[in-house]
Each structure stands twice: as C-alpha cells, then as structure tokens.
Tab-separated table of C-alpha atoms (C1' of nucleotides) in Angstrom:
chain	number	residue	atom	x	y	z
A	1	MET	CA	83.579	87.519	74.902
A	2	SER	CA	86.273	90.057	74.239
A	3	ASP	CA	86.507	91.748	70.886
A	4	LEU	CA	89.436	92.045	68.535
A	5	HIS	CA	90.781	95.270	69.911
A	6	ASP	CA	90.759	94.036	73.467
A	7	HIS	CA	94.504	93.653	73.804
A	8	HIS	CA	94.485	92.502	77.371
A	9	PRO	CA	95.704	95.254	79.650
A	10	TYR	CA	98.591	93.131	80.917
A	11	ALA	CA	101.462	91.413	79.382
A	12	PRO	CA	102.705	88.982	82.003
A	13	SER	CA	105.651	91.244	82.581
A	14	ARG	CA	108.352	89.902	84.816
A	15	ILE	CA	107.714	92.914	86.973
A	16	ARG	CA	104.200	91.805	87.738
A	17	ALA	CA	105.378	88.559	89.313
A	18	LEU	CA	107.656	90.263	91.837
A	19	PRO	CA	106.413	90.395	95.420
A	20	SER	CA	107.532	94.007	95.686
A	21	TRP	CA	105.353	94.978	92.716
A	22	LEU	CA	102.343	92.989	93.868
A	23	LEU	CA	102.676	94.433	97.344
A	24	GLY	CA	102.676	97.925	95.906
A	25	ARG	CA	99.551	97.318	93.855
A	26	ALA	CA	97.702	95.526	96.649
A	27	ALA	CA	98.667	98.203	99.150
A	28	ALA	CA	97.460	100.905	96.768
A	29	ARG	CA	94.088	99.236	96.456
A	30	GLY	CA	93.833	98.694	100.192
A	31	HIS	CA	94.715	102.294	100.847
A	32	ARG	CA	92.157	103.484	98.340
A	33	LEU	CA	89.367	101.321	99.757
A	34	VAL	CA	90.045	102.288	103.362
A	35	ALA	CA	90.513	105.968	102.555
A	36	GLU	CA	87.226	106.079	100.663
A	37	ALA	CA	85.431	104.337	103.512
A	38	LEU	CA	86.861	106.630	106.193
A	39	ALA	CA	86.062	109.696	104.122
A	40	ALA	CA	82.408	109.068	104.978
A	41	GLU	CA	83.325	110.126	108.525
A	42	GLY	CA	85.692	112.859	107.408
A	43	MET	CA	88.684	110.842	108.600
A	44	ARG	CA	91.919	109.836	106.924
A	45	MET	CA	93.834	106.605	107.354
A	46	MET	CA	96.633	107.911	109.511
A	47	HIS	CA	94.229	109.863	111.683
A	48	HIS	CA	92.193	106.737	112.282
A	49	ALA	CA	95.300	104.695	113.033
A	50	VAL	CA	96.543	107.229	115.567
A	51	LEU	CA	93.127	107.528	117.189
A	52	SER	CA	92.929	103.747	117.480
A	53	ALA	CA	96.401	103.501	118.981
A	54	VAL	CA	95.637	106.273	121.476
A	55	ALA	CA	92.499	104.418	122.552
A	56	GLU	CA	94.500	101.262	123.200
A	57	LEU	CA	97.556	102.780	124.812
A	58	GLY	CA	95.834	105.289	127.038
A	59	PRO	CA	97.753	108.510	127.779
A	60	VAL	CA	100.765	108.247	125.517
A	61	SER	CA	103.461	110.516	124.145
A	62	GLN	CA	103.583	111.451	120.481
A	63	ALA	CA	106.989	109.837	120.161
A	64	ASP	CA	105.632	106.508	121.413
A	65	LEU	CA	102.740	106.762	118.999
A	66	GLY	CA	105.141	107.412	116.174
A	67	ARG	CA	107.229	104.376	117.081
A	68	THR	CA	104.328	101.960	117.349
A	69	LEU	CA	102.831	103.093	114.060
A	70	SER	CA	106.023	103.980	112.174
A	71	ILE	CA	104.864	107.522	111.633
A	72	ASP	CA	107.319	110.377	111.257
A	73	PRO	CA	107.307	112.801	114.199
A	74	LYS	CA	106.642	115.662	111.788
A	75	ASP	CA	103.536	113.979	110.458
A	76	MET	CA	102.444	113.063	113.966
A	77	VAL	CA	102.362	116.739	114.943
A	78	ALA	CA	99.917	117.528	112.159
A	79	ILE	CA	97.756	114.488	112.853
A	80	VAL	CA	97.449	115.158	116.588
A	81	ASN	CA	96.784	118.823	115.790
A	82	ASP	CA	93.837	117.777	113.621
A	83	LEU	CA	92.499	115.267	116.135
A	84	GLN	CA	92.772	117.833	118.919
A	85	ARG	CA	91.094	120.530	116.846
A	86	ASP	CA	88.193	118.163	116.220
A	87	GLY	CA	87.964	117.345	119.922
A	88	LEU	CA	88.798	113.662	119.434
A	89	VAL	CA	91.898	113.642	121.640
A	90	THR	CA	93.333	115.817	124.408
A	91	ARG	CA	96.962	116.883	124.481
A	92	THR	CA	98.173	117.826	127.956
A	93	PRO	CA	101.744	118.362	129.115
A	94	ASP	CA	103.061	115.350	131.004
A	95	PRO	CA	103.883	116.515	134.562
A	96	LYS	CA	106.397	113.655	134.979
A	97	ASP	CA	108.345	114.628	131.848
A	98	ARG	CA	107.689	118.118	130.652
A	99	ARG	CA	109.100	117.332	127.215
A	100	LYS	CA	106.195	115.006	126.526
A	101	ASN	CA	102.601	115.544	125.568
A	102	ALA	CA	100.169	113.074	127.094
A	103	VAL	CA	97.726	112.296	124.292
A	104	GLU	CA	94.427	110.788	125.382
A	105	ILE	CA	91.193	109.944	123.611
A	106	SER	CA	88.031	111.884	124.421
A	107	ALA	CA	84.442	110.713	124.622
A	108	ASP	CA	83.830	112.157	121.179
A	109	GLY	CA	86.944	110.373	120.002
A	110	GLU	CA	85.679	107.024	121.245
A	111	ARG	CA	82.369	107.526	119.482
A	112	ARG	CA	84.137	108.479	116.258
A	113	LEU	CA	86.523	105.554	116.633
A	114	ARG	CA	83.693	103.048	116.911
A	115	ARG	CA	82.308	104.235	113.589
A	116	THR	CA	85.624	104.445	111.759
A	117	GLN	CA	86.664	101.010	113.024
A	118	LYS	CA	83.529	99.553	111.504
A	119	LEU	CA	84.211	101.324	108.229
A	120	GLY	CA	87.823	100.168	108.227
A	121	ASP	CA	86.847	96.565	108.886
A	122	GLU	CA	84.315	96.654	106.087
A	123	ALA	CA	86.865	98.072	103.676
A	124	ASN	CA	89.302	95.318	104.620
A	125	ALA	CA	86.591	92.731	104.093
A	126	GLU	CA	86.058	94.092	100.599
A	127	LEU	CA	89.816	94.147	100.015
A	128	THR	CA	90.074	90.449	100.853
A	129	ALA	CA	86.701	89.449	99.426
A	130	ALA	CA	88.352	87.091	96.931
A	131	LEU	CA	89.958	85.114	99.765
A	132	THR	CA	88.585	82.450	102.060
A	133	GLY	CA	88.820	82.966	105.786
A	134	ALA	CA	91.790	80.626	106.031
A	135	GLU	CA	93.553	82.367	103.161
A	136	ARG	CA	92.982	85.710	104.803
A	137	GLU	CA	94.587	84.414	107.981
A	138	GLN	CA	97.550	83.076	106.059
A	139	LEU	CA	97.955	86.340	104.174
A	140	ILE	CA	98.067	88.203	107.484
A	141	ASP	CA	100.652	85.735	108.771
A	142	LEU	CA	102.871	86.022	105.707
A	143	LEU	CA	102.635	89.805	105.619
A	144	THR	CA	103.444	90.063	109.302
A	145	ARG	CA	106.630	88.112	108.778
A	146	ILE	CA	107.592	90.218	105.760
A	147	ALA	CA	106.723	93.626	107.155
A	148	LEU	CA	108.417	93.180	110.504
A	149	PRO	CA	111.894	94.743	110.191
A	150	GLN	CA	111.350	98.470	110.626
B	1	MET	CA	101.584	90.476	132.429
B	2	SER	CA	104.831	92.278	131.807
B	3	ASP	CA	106.006	95.012	134.096
B	4	LEU	CA	104.987	98.613	134.007
B	5	HIS	CA	107.974	100.124	132.266
B	6	ASP	CA	108.350	97.426	129.661
B	7	HIS	CA	106.708	99.289	126.818
B	8	HIS	CA	107.125	96.782	124.020
B	9	PRO	CA	107.606	98.673	120.792
B	10	TYR	CA	104.145	97.528	119.706
B	11	ALA	CA	100.870	97.242	121.362
B	12	PRO	CA	99.015	94.669	119.293
B	13	SER	CA	96.928	97.536	118.039
B	14	ARG	CA	93.851	96.521	116.114
B	15	ILE	CA	95.309	98.514	113.265
B	16	ARG	CA	98.328	96.266	112.987
B	17	ALA	CA	96.159	93.207	112.306
B	18	LEU	CA	94.368	94.756	109.325
B	19	PRO	CA	95.451	93.536	105.895
B	20	SER	CA	95.422	97.099	104.623
B	21	TRP	CA	97.900	98.163	107.284
B	22	LEU	CA	100.167	95.157	106.847
B	23	LEU	CA	100.122	95.627	103.103
B	24	GLY	CA	101.195	99.229	103.529
B	25	ARG	CA	104.099	98.318	105.792
B	26	ALA	CA	105.231	95.388	103.679
B	27	ALA	CA	104.986	97.448	100.496
B	28	ALA	CA	107.012	100.223	102.111
B	29	ARG	CA	109.778	97.795	103.006
B	30	GLY	CA	109.702	96.228	99.561
B	31	HIS	CA	109.901	99.622	97.937
B	32	ARG	CA	112.789	100.636	100.121
B	33	LEU	CA	114.760	97.448	99.480
B	34	VAL	CA	114.241	97.561	95.719
B	35	ALA	CA	114.916	101.274	95.469
B	36	GLU	CA	118.157	100.923	97.404
B	37	ALA	CA	119.260	98.022	95.220
B	38	LEU	CA	118.469	99.810	91.961
B	39	ALA	CA	120.219	102.951	93.130
B	40	ALA	CA	123.493	101.046	92.662
B	41	GLU	CA	122.809	101.298	88.919
B	42	GLY	CA	121.419	104.802	89.116
B	43	MET	CA	117.919	103.540	88.375
B	44	ARG	CA	114.609	104.085	90.097
B	45	MET	CA	111.805	101.584	90.493
B	46	MET	CA	109.436	102.976	87.929
B	47	HIS	CA	112.217	103.430	85.414
B	48	HIS	CA	113.213	99.808	85.823
B	49	ALA	CA	109.582	98.670	85.514
B	50	VAL	CA	109.082	100.637	82.317
B	51	LEU	CA	112.357	99.421	80.849
B	52	SER	CA	111.400	95.839	81.636
B	53	ALA	CA	107.957	96.235	80.092
B	54	VAL	CA	109.412	97.820	76.967
B	55	ALA	CA	111.797	94.896	76.610
B	56	GLU	CA	108.919	92.424	76.793
B	57	LEU	CA	106.383	94.257	74.682
B	58	GLY	CA	108.695	95.391	71.911
B	59	PRO	CA	107.820	98.684	70.204
B	60	VAL	CA	104.952	99.986	72.284
B	61	SER	CA	103.146	103.271	72.815
B	62	GLN	CA	103.466	105.191	76.053
B	63	ALA	CA	99.751	104.880	76.663
B	64	ASP	CA	99.948	101.094	76.479
B	65	LEU	CA	102.876	101.130	78.858
B	66	GLY	CA	100.913	103.260	81.267
B	67	ARG	CA	97.972	100.884	81.166
B	68	THR	CA	99.970	97.731	81.714
B	69	LEU	CA	101.883	99.214	84.629
B	70	SER	CA	99.200	101.523	86.050
B	71	ILE	CA	101.417	104.531	85.624
B	72	ASP	CA	99.967	107.982	85.104
B	73	PRO	CA	100.570	109.366	81.585
B	74	LYS	CA	102.107	112.457	83.141
B	75	ASP	CA	104.667	110.401	84.990
B	76	MET	CA	105.265	108.203	81.928
B	77	VAL	CA	106.403	111.227	79.955
B	78	ALA	CA	109.075	112.020	82.502
B	79	ILE	CA	110.203	108.394	82.787
B	80	VAL	CA	110.538	107.862	79.031
B	81	ASN	CA	112.308	111.214	78.792
B	82	ASP	CA	114.876	110.005	81.302
B	83	LEU	CA	115.311	106.598	79.680
B	84	GLN	CA	115.719	108.227	76.275
B	85	ARG	CA	118.191	110.778	77.584
B	86	ASP	CA	120.282	107.927	79.009
B	87	GLY	CA	120.122	106.072	75.700
B	88	LEU	CA	118.252	103.102	77.168
B	89	VAL	CA	115.205	103.377	74.895
B	90	THR	CA	114.393	104.963	71.546
B	91	ARG	CA	111.242	107.006	70.990
B	92	THR	CA	110.235	107.197	67.331
B	93	PRO	CA	106.950	108.380	65.846
B	94	ASP	CA	104.750	105.438	64.847
B	95	PRO	CA	104.186	105.627	61.064
B	96	LYS	CA	100.944	103.648	61.375
B	97	ASP	CA	99.493	106.044	63.947
B	98	ARG	CA	101.241	109.361	64.057
B	99	ARG	CA	99.773	110.164	67.464
B	100	LYS	CA	101.816	107.418	69.025
B	101	ASN	CA	105.430	107.119	70.014
B	102	ALA	CA	106.946	103.699	69.417
B	103	VAL	CA	109.132	103.100	72.450
B	104	GLU	CA	111.785	100.441	72.004
B	105	ILE	CA	114.683	99.224	74.110
B	106	SER	CA	118.248	99.827	72.938
B	107	ALA	CA	121.308	97.637	73.263
B	108	ASP	CA	122.457	99.749	76.193
B	109	GLY	CA	118.982	99.387	77.647
B	110	GLU	CA	119.163	95.613	77.468
B	111	ARG	CA	122.533	95.585	79.183
B	112	ARG	CA	121.256	97.885	81.912
B	113	LEU	CA	118.084	95.813	82.246
B	114	ARG	CA	120.021	92.612	82.821
B	115	ARG	CA	121.824	94.217	85.729
B	116	THR	CA	118.777	95.901	87.270
B	117	GLN	CA	116.722	92.731	86.965
B	118	LYS	CA	119.345	90.879	88.941
B	119	LEU	CA	119.338	93.603	91.577
B	120	GLY	CA	115.545	93.606	91.720
B	121	ASP	CA	115.396	89.856	92.128
B	122	GLU	CA	117.954	89.950	94.894
B	123	ALA	CA	116.030	92.665	96.712
B	124	ASN	CA	112.866	90.593	96.442
B	125	ALA	CA	114.705	87.576	97.781
B	126	GLU	CA	115.757	89.617	100.781
B	127	LEU	CA	112.211	90.917	101.165
B	128	THR	CA	110.852	87.377	101.357
B	129	ALA	CA	113.844	85.876	103.142
B	130	ALA	CA	111.696	84.860	106.106
B	131	LEU	CA	109.466	82.753	103.855
B	132	THR	CA	109.905	79.279	102.439
B	133	GLY	CA	109.664	78.818	98.691
B	134	ALA	CA	106.135	77.451	98.980
B	135	GLU	CA	105.091	80.336	101.196
B	136	ARG	CA	106.548	82.787	98.726
B	137	GLU	CA	104.481	81.214	95.956
B	138	GLN	CA	101.353	81.355	98.059
B	139	LEU	CA	101.998	84.992	98.949
B	140	ILE	CA	102.285	85.810	95.266
B	141	ASP	CA	99.052	83.951	94.592
B	142	LEU	CA	97.137	85.694	97.369
B	143	LEU	CA	98.469	89.135	96.423
B	144	THR	CA	97.610	88.596	92.779
B	145	ARG	CA	94.025	87.865	93.688
B	146	ILE	CA	93.843	90.910	95.957
B	147	ALA	CA	95.594	93.402	93.725
B	148	LEU	CA	93.717	92.581	90.567
B	149	PRO	CA	90.917	95.157	90.292
B	150	GLN	CA	92.567	98.234	88.859
C	1	DG	C1'	82.333	112.977	52.990
C	2	DG	C1'	81.881	115.465	56.889
C	3	DG	C1'	80.998	116.047	61.537
C	4	DT	C1'	81.408	114.051	65.941
C	5	DT	C1'	83.787	111.393	69.179
C	6	DA	C1'	87.827	109.287	70.979
C	7	DT	C1'	92.794	108.644	71.672
C	8	DC	C1'	97.769	110.060	72.130
C	9	DG	C1'	101.455	112.688	74.011
C	10	DT	C1'	102.283	116.500	76.675
C	11	DT	C1'	101.942	120.301	80.101
C	12	DG	C1'	100.090	122.215	84.236
C	13	DG	C1'	98.534	122.094	88.947
C	14	DG	C1'	97.577	119.842	93.371
C	15	DG	C1'	97.095	116.407	97.209
C	16	DC	C1'	98.905	112.924	100.181
C	17	DG	C1'	102.200	109.889	102.452
C	18	DA	C1'	107.010	108.837	103.520
C	19	DC	C1'	111.408	110.556	104.698
C	20	DC	C1'	115.545	113.480	106.280
C	21	DA	C1'	117.847	117.588	108.771
C	22	DA	C1'	117.790	120.741	112.225
C	23	DC	C1'	116.512	123.288	116.339
C	24	DG	C1'	115.372	124.734	121.408
C	25	DA	C1'	113.652	122.766	125.517
C	26	DA	C1'	113.832	119.284	128.752
C	27	DT	C1'	115.647	115.116	130.731
C	28	DC	C1'	118.879	111.471	131.701
C	29	DC	C1'	123.274	109.636	133.010
C	30	DG	C1'	128.104	109.096	134.168
D	1	DC	C1'	128.150	119.172	137.013
D	2	DG	C1'	128.299	118.433	131.846
D	3	DG	C1'	127.667	115.666	127.803
D	4	DA	C1'	124.509	112.805	125.482
D	5	DT	C1'	119.811	111.795	124.536
D	6	DT	C1'	114.851	112.503	123.905
D	7	DC	C1'	110.703	115.284	122.759
D	8	DG	C1'	107.982	118.239	120.054
D	9	DT	C1'	108.232	121.177	116.300
D	10	DT	C1'	109.486	123.466	111.802
D	11	DG	C1'	111.427	123.164	107.303
D	12	DG	C1'	111.928	120.910	102.978
D	13	DT	C1'	112.231	116.914	99.484
D	14	DC	C1'	110.582	112.969	96.912
D	15	DG	C1'	107.462	109.557	94.942
D	16	DC	C1'	102.918	108.278	93.613
D	17	DC	C1'	98.326	109.496	92.258
D	18	DC	C1'	94.492	112.193	90.278
D	19	DC	C1'	92.209	115.901	87.536
D	20	DA	C1'	92.002	119.254	83.650
D	21	DA	C1'	93.409	120.957	79.457
D	22	DC	C1'	95.501	121.318	74.830
D	23	DG	C1'	96.823	120.369	69.656
D	24	DA	C1'	97.347	116.664	66.697
D	25	DT	C1'	95.610	112.608	64.913
D	26	DA	C1'	92.555	108.699	64.258
D	27	DA	C1'	88.188	106.184	64.425
D	28	DC	C1'	83.352	106.171	64.167
D	29	DC	C1'	78.777	106.965	62.095
D	30	DC	C1'	75.032	108.953	59.566
DNA sequence: GGGTTATCGTTGGGGCGACCAACGAATCCG
DNA sequence: CGGATTCGTTGGTCGCCCCAACGATAACCC
C-alpha cells in the first residue's frame, strides 16, 4: 500500500469540512473539467453560457443576459464581442429601445452550441461520476437552494 | 404561459441546471459570505485557512501547507508573510532540514483563530440556512466525493 | 564519495473570472 | 418638461491559478 513517507496529503482540517471550502474545491474542479472540454471547440465557459442563453431567450439585450447569468456588464461586452467576431451571434440595435442591443444566435452559433453543449454535458458527467443518478439529482436540488440569493 | 412582458429574472436555461454552473454560483456566494464575515477581523479566507491548518498540524513547512490546502507556493509565501507580520505565526528555519521553514501558530494567532473560526462557522450556517441538518450533512458528503481528485 | 536528481522557499510573469465606479446616450416617469 | 433610471461601454482592482526559474539544501544511487 502506501510507503512510510506517504504522509497523506490531508489532515482532516476543520477547514475541509466547511461547506464553503468544499464548494470552492468542487467548483474549481468543475470549472477545470468544463473549461478543458470546451477548449476542444475553442470556447470558454462564459462564452458557452452566454451562447446557450441567447439561443433560449431569442433576441435579448446584453443587460438581460447579464442578469440571468449573473455576469458583469463589463464582461458581457467582451464576451458578446468575441461571439460576434466569430459569427456565432448577431448584435443589432433594438429599434424599440435604441439603448439596447438585440443579441441573437446565428446558424453557425447553433451548430457550435450543439457541439459545446455535448462537451459540457460530458464534462458534468465526469464531474459527478462518483454519484448515483439520484444523488446527482439531490446535489442539484441542494445547490439550487443554496445558490439562489444573488 | 405567463404574459409577454413578464420576463422572469431567469429562463430555466440549460446552463443553470448543470452541476458545474450551480457549483460556481454556490461557491461564489459562500466565498462572499465568508469573506465578508472574516473582514470584521481583518482576515481573508486563505489567511484564515492557513492559520487554521497551522494550528492543527503544529510546526509545518510551507510546502506541506500548500499541499494540504491546494494553495500555490507563490501565494503561500505572501500569506505566511502577512501572518508573520501580524504576529499570528512564527517562521523559523527547520534545524532538521534547513530548506524548510517551520511555521507555527503564536498565542496571538490562536486568539485570532478562535474568533475567525466562529465567524467562518456563522457564515457557513447562513450559507446553508435553507437546508435542514440532515441535508447539510448530505451536501457535505456529496461535495466531498466530487471535490476529491486534486 | 561523488554525481545526479529532487525538494524547499522565493521571485517573476501571466491568464482568467468576479467585482466596483464612472460616463454619455437613450428612455421612462411624474 | 425635468429628474431618475437603464443601457452599453471603458477603466481599474482583486483573488485564484498555473508556469518557469533560481540558489540552497537534501535524498538517492552507482
């Protein structure tokens, strides 16, 4: 088994039993897995999230996107810039409210989204590989209730 | 369904149902709550984590601390510098291995730790306020199994 | 024993995500 | 009409993570 010098990497520090710590570690691993998977399509997590939200919401303003995904307006500008540059979304001035940009997914964007959604789902399957289906459902339920405020 | 202008703050975007996304949001809230609580004592999360680990592990090298807490050696230098400057830990050369620094908690450090631990626990209680005790235990169990690798 | 390999603390640089402050333009509302 | 609000945008900060390098020291192995 383990040799003499294998001082286990963890003391059962009090820290490690705190939900906030475990959430941080689990989130870091999830982020790493998803980011690595999406990199195969040259996409990043936030870009994929925005593209997915645009596909669901139809023509939508950047501010609405930011609210639904809790993304800072500043970051949203850069993300939509990238997606537009790559031809995945269109950004047209909203005639009804000239302050707004109507962001809409393109045909290329839908094709890209289908691939990145598959990659994201696979990464999440790997993330929760140690869980049964029922446990995965319960984890989602518990997290939803914890993450809600803001 | 609901009327046209009732844009609920969230479409049930596919993204929002992914464990990786929920973990990110929940971790962000946990980090915010804990950071705000610790700020009352002028401490930051990583500083508190390191101080707590030092208290548990006794005299310990920075490298060991970094491994148990998954903290980059570069960041560990800065953290131990701060803790030492504030008189919360001592950093003495290890006579057995002169490459190592033996980091040890001080009396002031233990006093500070008692207060920050209380604050951290309270923040975690608020974080999981929507959960029953049993659900909190199960969340910890599920997260532990997910966060484990690295 | 001596040469190679590995570890420790430290410094440097960089990337990425989250967050806050401010601004002009446009819109809404009383 | 005029004040308050929203939108997109620019600017900057902060925390976490990763990679590369270095001198000093220790461990390994022939």
